[in-house]
Amino acid sequence: MTDATTLFHAERAGHTYGTGATAVVAVREVSCAVTSGARIALSGPSGSGKSTLLHMMAGLEQATSGSVDWGALDGHPAGRPDQVGIIFQGVSLIPSLNAVENVALPLVIGGMSYDEAQNRARDAIGRLHLESLAAKLPDELSGGQAQRIAVARVLAAGPKLILADEPTGQLDRAAGIHVVDVLVEAADELGAALVVSTHDPAIAARFASRWTMHDGILASVSPHDDDFTDRTAS
Amino acid sequence: MIRIWLRGLITRRPGPLLATVAGVMIAVALLASLGSFLASAQASMTTRAASGIAVDWQVQVSNGSSAAAVRRTVLAAPGVTAAVTVGYAQTTGLTASTQGTTQSTGSGVILGIPANYAATFPGQIRFLTGKRGGVLIAQQTASNLHVAPGDTVTIGLAGTRPLKFIIAGVVDLPQANSLFQTVGAPASAQPTAPPDNVLLIPIADFAKASAALSAVHPELIHTQIHVAHSHALPPDPSVSFVTVTEAAHNLEAKLAGAGRVGDNLGASLDAARGDSSYATVLFLFLGLPGAVLAGILTVAVANSGADRRRREQALLRTRGASPRLVARLVTAEAVIVGVVGGVLGLALSAAVGSIAFGSASFGASVGSAVLWPLGSFLVGLSIAVIAVIVPATRDFRSMIVSEARAQIGIRKQPIWMSFYLDYLLLAVAVVVLFITTQSGYSLVLAPEGVASIQVNYWAFFGPGLLWIGAGLLIWRIARFLLGHTPRLLTGFVRPVTGNLAPIAAASMSRQRSMLSRATVMFALALAFAGSTAIFNSTYQQQAEVDARLTNGADVTVSEPPGSSVTPAAASVISGVAGVKSVEPLQHRYAYVGSDLQDLFGVRAGSIAAATSLQDAYFQEGTAAQLMARLAAQPDAILVSAETVKDFQLHPGELIKLRLQNASTQKLVTVNFHYVGVANEFPTAPKDSFFIANSDYVTRMTGDASVGSFLVNTGGQSTNAVAAGLRHKLGTSATVVPITAARSSVGSSLTSVDLAGLTRVELAFALVLAAAAGGLVFALGLAERKRTFAIASVLGANRRQLRGLVLAEAAAIAVGGTVAGAGLGLILSQMLVAVLTGVFDPPPTILTIPVPYLLATIVIALGAITGAALLSARRSRRPPIETLRDI
């Protein structure tokens, strides 16, 4: 069931990689909803299906069973950085573009003029206090800096839903916390919902809603979670 | 572990591995093909040189020595397969009375030959008409005497009574020069022409005739032993030359003064070894750059996977792999690449040999058929080592793990640029070219009779430095344009990238190292294909010019000396089917001072219609200008450069020549005015001659007789026209089509071998151009799959992704084509200048094989576009899969 504030809604949705004997079930009959302004931490062991679920939310993976919809978004979000912004675990910057160009890229792809996109990119970088990194190439950035530039890219596009797939997975704790701070700051600025998958309990503890996954099954551990419907448990 | 690693490489990353294997394969195949071809070419030169000789040795029996004893000694010599005694006697002249008139000739030679002579030396006598036995008369002598088989000829002998013989047949003596040589005399002391009047009589008759002559003039008689030597010779002409020369010297030593050996076989091999050296030089000049390019291409392909390899090495090291284990893994990869590439290269070479030459070994000897492929295989292994192990070892030693994980170092400028190495190399190349193309320079020096051959290897530096210097300069320019002209680049890529143009330009600017390397590869491959094709076309064109220069025209009808045929006879020739036009050419002898030179009388206004006059034949004007000068001034004359120098002539100066008057048979002085220099002229000898107006010569000498008729067939059916002319004219004139001249004027290098070299090289050049364009680019893109996946996640559609790929393809294609075409043209010019020794006459302009070059460019551009579109197609794969895989 969706309403005007439901950005993503899954109904007994599942995703299976491959077919036949080699089929791997990554997500099993998940039912959940992400609403505007939500702050959700998605945790669970490796291979539990966190990334697949985030990719389903971003429209990058199709549900192979059940149904998903993005009621409050403007159509299917795949390849629409103005609707859903996604940050990956590894470096997701284009190595041959500097930080400003990387941030401006989705805007130019979306049809904005290069000059305007550059201004927006510089603005986003400025809002995250990353001006000193603006002219640097990805190879010249540390892992944490690269992830913060990726956050700036999301911020510049102004999505309603931000998805971060283990953004701190390759960073030390201090850098990881810094990246999460920037993510939250960006989501706050945009008034966007934020879903972060993480292994780190300390980071998960900072979010109001905390979901966990085991073997593709989603369970909520936060005491009051309006965005979660545990149909699989019932 | 090694097995797991290799299995992983083969199953997970087959593309880069196969591309590296393909590079090694091309290099090995090119080297093996060209090497085997070179060995085969040399062997064919030896065979051709030996088979072109009618009599291998002519042993002149010394006065007072026994011919029979000398023959026995000769027969006992190793390698001698036949020895025949031949008598030579001087005659004061021949006389014949036919059809109510009596004709007489000047002095001549009578040969006494045994009955089996023609069978033993089949190349010496060509039977034209009549019987094959009995008394035979040379064609020209028959023509002079107006005799035919059945007629009687009287031989005048000094101091004794004349003898009469009935002619049984008319023959041609194709190798009269060597047949009538002065054995033992140096080249400068040899007779300038064979005798005009020759009669061949059975040895028994010769014995009777010479018995009377020897009593009064023994000096007019001598005996030779004509020898057939085994032609089972070493394939290399130089080795064969030494073998045969030493055998001849050995025989002379055994004869102990009883005879001297005229070594025709050695002389022929002497000429062939020069050609052999030129073939080697051509191989090095034309073939080696291709093999080096294939090697560089392989290294570039391997380097395009360097980022991936660095990351893998870093991963192995962080997981605790020892340096030794990493080294073993890399070595295993190199060996697999080298061995598989080498084996496939040899298979490809065998296939090329079978297709192009009908033999997998290109017809080379067994030794060469093994040595060249083996050597090529080892080169292939070396390339694999350089391509795979060297960069891996360098990375392993010099980089720390965090550096290894970095993807690209895009701002690093190559060290050589700081030292301006490209400018330096080009400057040195120009200096070397200047030195090596000065007059007096000879690329290959094979002094007659001297065993050693000198090849001026300095000459290789010019083109070699030009290749390297130009490659580096293209690299520098490409880097500059990509890195420092953002507006230009943005405008250039806008048609395919739309509003993404600034982003695409910025990205390309940062990838300028990779893009400029790919551009250089593409340009060098095109330059290789272009320069090879242009050189070969120019060479073939000049071989054709040479044939036309020697023969005079498509078909040439030569009248015998003393003939009184006038230009009116052209109407008879015109009547033969296939003849488009006929041009009479006078031939006289003229004295300038005490020098006797050939004089050719031409119709200046129409001569060019029947033969091709190249500008290179003349000085002080083009061919057209000098013919116009002749046409405008009746007493104008063209003179050879040597005569101009010897007689200190100046343009417009009066020259007095002495020519024979037809009615008085006495020399008369005729005034001419020197208007230009002729270095070459159709049918003219290579040294000194004159070209004048035929009408003027006729008026001044009262003699309109024609030396030859140049027949234009439009290049079509020359053999058929020649046959028709022979049928119509009988034995009264000699008819030679240009096809005969092509095989006789060309050395073994031109007529047999370069066509094969051309086929092999052009095919490989095409493959290299396509590979350079497509492979390097495709592999570069494969390494950047992540970039396209990210762009796709960020919303880029297929058109935008295709635009990003095509922008890079366009930069490589346009830059490479422009640079390659320019370099190809310069290299062709340089090759022609440096290899000028193989051209006779030197070309006026380069011959551009437009269809081949266009095909090469189209195929290479197709390869680039194909690789780009393939890459764009791969980007259709769900990006999340790509991101997960990397």
CSV table of C-alpha atoms in Angstrom, one decimal, chain B residues 551-704:
chain,number,residue,atom,x,y,z
B,551,ASN,CA,62.5,-2.4,-76.1
B,552,GLY,CA,61.4,1.0,-77.3
B,553,ALA,CA,57.7,0.4,-77.5
B,554,ASP,CA,55.0,-2.3,-77.1
B,555,VAL,CA,56.5,-4.1,-80.1
B,556,THR,CA,59.7,-3.1,-81.9
B,557,VAL,CA,60.5,-4.1,-85.5
B,558,SER,CA,64.3,-3.9,-86.0
B,559,GLU,CA,65.7,-3.8,-89.4
B,560,PRO,CA,69.1,-5.5,-90.1
B,561,PRO,CA,72.1,-3.3,-90.4
B,562,GLY,CA,72.6,-1.9,-93.9
B,563,SER,CA,68.9,-2.3,-94.6
B,564,SER,CA,67.4,0.4,-96.9
B,565,VAL,CA,63.8,0.2,-95.6
B,566,THR,CA,62.3,3.6,-95.6
B,567,PRO,CA,59.6,5.2,-93.3
B,568,ALA,CA,57.0,4.2,-96.0
B,569,ALA,CA,57.3,0.6,-94.8
B,570,ALA,CA,55.3,1.7,-91.7
B,571,SER,CA,52.2,1.2,-93.8
B,572,VAL,CA,52.9,-2.5,-94.1
B,573,ILE,CA,53.2,-2.7,-90.3
B,574,SER,CA,50.1,-0.6,-89.7
B,575,GLY,CA,48.1,-3.2,-91.7
B,576,VAL,CA,48.7,-5.9,-89.0
B,577,ALA,CA,45.8,-6.4,-86.7
B,578,GLY,CA,46.2,-4.8,-83.3
B,579,VAL,CA,48.6,-2.1,-84.4
B,580,LYS,CA,47.5,1.4,-83.3
B,581,SER,CA,50.3,3.5,-84.6
B,582,VAL,CA,53.9,3.1,-86.0
B,583,GLU,CA,56.8,5.4,-85.5
B,584,PRO,CA,60.0,5.0,-87.6
B,585,LEU,CA,63.3,5.5,-85.8
B,586,GLN,CA,66.5,6.1,-87.7
B,587,HIS,CA,69.7,4.6,-86.4
B,588,ARG,CA,73.0,5.9,-87.7
B,589,TYR,CA,76.6,6.1,-86.4
B,590,ALA,CA,78.1,9.6,-86.2
B,591,TYR,CA,81.7,10.7,-85.4
B,592,VAL,CA,82.1,13.5,-82.9
B,593,GLY,CA,85.8,14.2,-83.0
B,594,SER,CA,87.3,10.7,-83.1
B,595,ASP,CA,84.4,9.2,-81.0
B,596,LEU,CA,81.9,7.0,-82.8
B,597,GLN,CA,78.4,7.3,-81.3
B,598,ASP,CA,74.9,6.1,-82.0
B,599,LEU,CA,72.6,8.7,-83.6
B,600,PHE,CA,68.8,8.3,-83.5
B,601,GLY,CA,66.7,10.3,-85.9
B,602,VAL,CA,63.2,10.9,-84.7
B,603,ARG,CA,60.0,12.6,-85.7
B,604,ALA,CA,59.9,14.9,-82.7
B,605,GLY,CA,56.2,15.8,-83.1
B,606,SER,CA,54.9,12.2,-83.0
B,607,ILE,CA,57.5,10.0,-81.3
B,608,ALA,CA,55.8,10.3,-77.9
B,609,ALA,CA,52.7,8.7,-79.4
B,610,ALA,CA,54.5,5.4,-79.9
B,611,THR,CA,56.7,5.2,-76.8
B,612,SER,CA,56.8,6.7,-73.4
B,613,LEU,CA,59.3,9.5,-72.9
B,614,GLN,CA,60.0,10.2,-69.2
B,615,ASP,CA,61.2,13.5,-67.9
B,616,ALA,CA,64.0,11.6,-66.1
B,617,TYR,CA,65.5,10.7,-69.5
B,618,PHE,CA,66.4,14.3,-70.1
B,619,GLN,CA,68.1,17.3,-68.6
B,620,GLU,CA,67.6,21.0,-69.3
B,621,GLY,CA,63.9,20.5,-69.8
B,622,THR,CA,61.1,18.0,-69.7
B,623,ALA,CA,60.6,15.4,-72.3
B,624,ALA,CA,57.8,17.5,-73.9
B,625,GLN,CA,59.9,20.6,-73.9
B,626,LEU,CA,62.9,19.0,-75.5
B,627,MET,CA,60.8,17.3,-78.2
B,628,ALA,CA,59.2,20.7,-78.9
B,629,ARG,CA,62.7,22.3,-79.2
B,630,LEU,CA,63.7,19.5,-81.7
B,631,ALA,CA,60.5,20.0,-83.7
B,632,ALA,CA,61.0,23.8,-83.8
B,633,GLN,CA,64.6,23.7,-85.0
B,634,PRO,CA,65.5,21.2,-87.8
B,635,ASP,CA,69.2,21.1,-86.9
B,636,ALA,CA,68.6,20.7,-83.2
B,637,ILE,CA,70.3,17.8,-81.4
B,638,LEU,CA,70.1,16.3,-78.0
B,639,VAL,CA,73.5,15.1,-76.6
B,640,SER,CA,74.4,12.8,-73.7
B,641,ALA,CA,75.7,14.4,-70.5
B,642,GLU,CA,79.0,12.6,-71.0
B,643,THR,CA,79.5,14.2,-74.4
B,644,VAL,CA,78.5,17.6,-73.1
B,645,LYS,CA,81.2,17.3,-70.4
B,646,ASP,CA,83.8,15.8,-72.7
B,647,PHE,CA,83.4,18.5,-75.3
B,648,GLN,CA,82.5,21.4,-73.0
B,649,LEU,CA,79.3,22.1,-74.9
B,650,HIS,CA,77.0,25.0,-74.1
B,651,PRO,CA,73.3,25.2,-75.1
B,652,GLY,CA,72.8,26.5,-78.6
B,653,GLU,CA,76.4,25.7,-79.5
B,654,LEU,CA,77.2,24.3,-83.0
B,655,ILE,CA,78.3,20.7,-83.2
B,656,LYS,CA,79.8,19.2,-86.3
B,657,LEU,CA,79.2,15.5,-86.7
B,658,ARG,CA,80.4,13.3,-89.5
B,659,LEU,CA,77.8,11.0,-91.0
B,660,GLN,CA,77.9,8.5,-93.9
B,661,ASN,CA,76.4,9.8,-97.1
B,662,ALA,CA,74.2,7.2,-98.8
B,663,SER,CA,75.3,7.7,-102.4
B,664,THR,CA,79.0,8.3,-101.9
B,665,GLN,CA,79.4,6.0,-98.9
B,666,LYS,CA,81.8,8.7,-97.6
B,667,LEU,CA,81.6,10.7,-94.3
B,668,VAL,CA,80.1,14.1,-94.7
B,669,THR,CA,80.1,16.9,-92.1
B,670,VAL,CA,76.7,17.8,-90.8
B,671,ASN,CA,76.1,20.8,-88.6
B,672,PHE,CA,73.8,20.5,-85.5
B,673,HIS,CA,73.0,22.8,-82.6
B,674,TYR,CA,73.0,21.4,-79.1
B,675,VAL,CA,69.7,22.1,-77.4
B,676,GLY,CA,69.5,19.7,-74.5
B,677,VAL,CA,70.7,16.5,-72.7
B,678,ALA,CA,69.4,13.0,-73.2
B,679,ASN,CA,70.4,10.5,-70.5
B,680,GLU,CA,68.2,7.7,-71.8
B,681,PHE,CA,66.2,7.1,-74.9
B,682,PRO,CA,64.1,4.1,-76.1
B,683,THR,CA,66.4,1.5,-77.8
B,684,ALA,CA,69.4,3.7,-77.2
B,685,PRO,CA,72.6,2.4,-75.5
B,686,LYS,CA,73.2,3.5,-71.9
B,687,ASP,CA,76.4,5.5,-72.5
B,688,SER,CA,76.6,8.1,-75.3
B,689,PHE,CA,74.2,8.8,-78.2
B,690,PHE,CA,72.6,11.7,-80.1
B,691,ILE,CA,68.9,12.4,-80.8
B,692,ALA,CA,68.2,14.5,-83.9
B,693,ASN,CA,65.4,15.2,-86.4
B,694,SER,CA,65.1,12.3,-88.9
B,695,ASP,CA,64.0,14.6,-91.8
B,696,TYR,CA,67.1,16.7,-91.3
B,697,VAL,CA,69.4,13.6,-91.1
B,698,THR,CA,67.8,12.3,-94.3
B,699,ARG,CA,68.3,15.6,-96.1
B,700,MET,CA,71.9,15.9,-95.1
B,701,THR,CA,72.9,12.3,-95.8
B,702,GLY,CA,70.5,11.3,-98.6
B,703,ASP,CA,69.6,8.3,-96.6
B,704,ALA,CA,66.0,7.8,-95.4
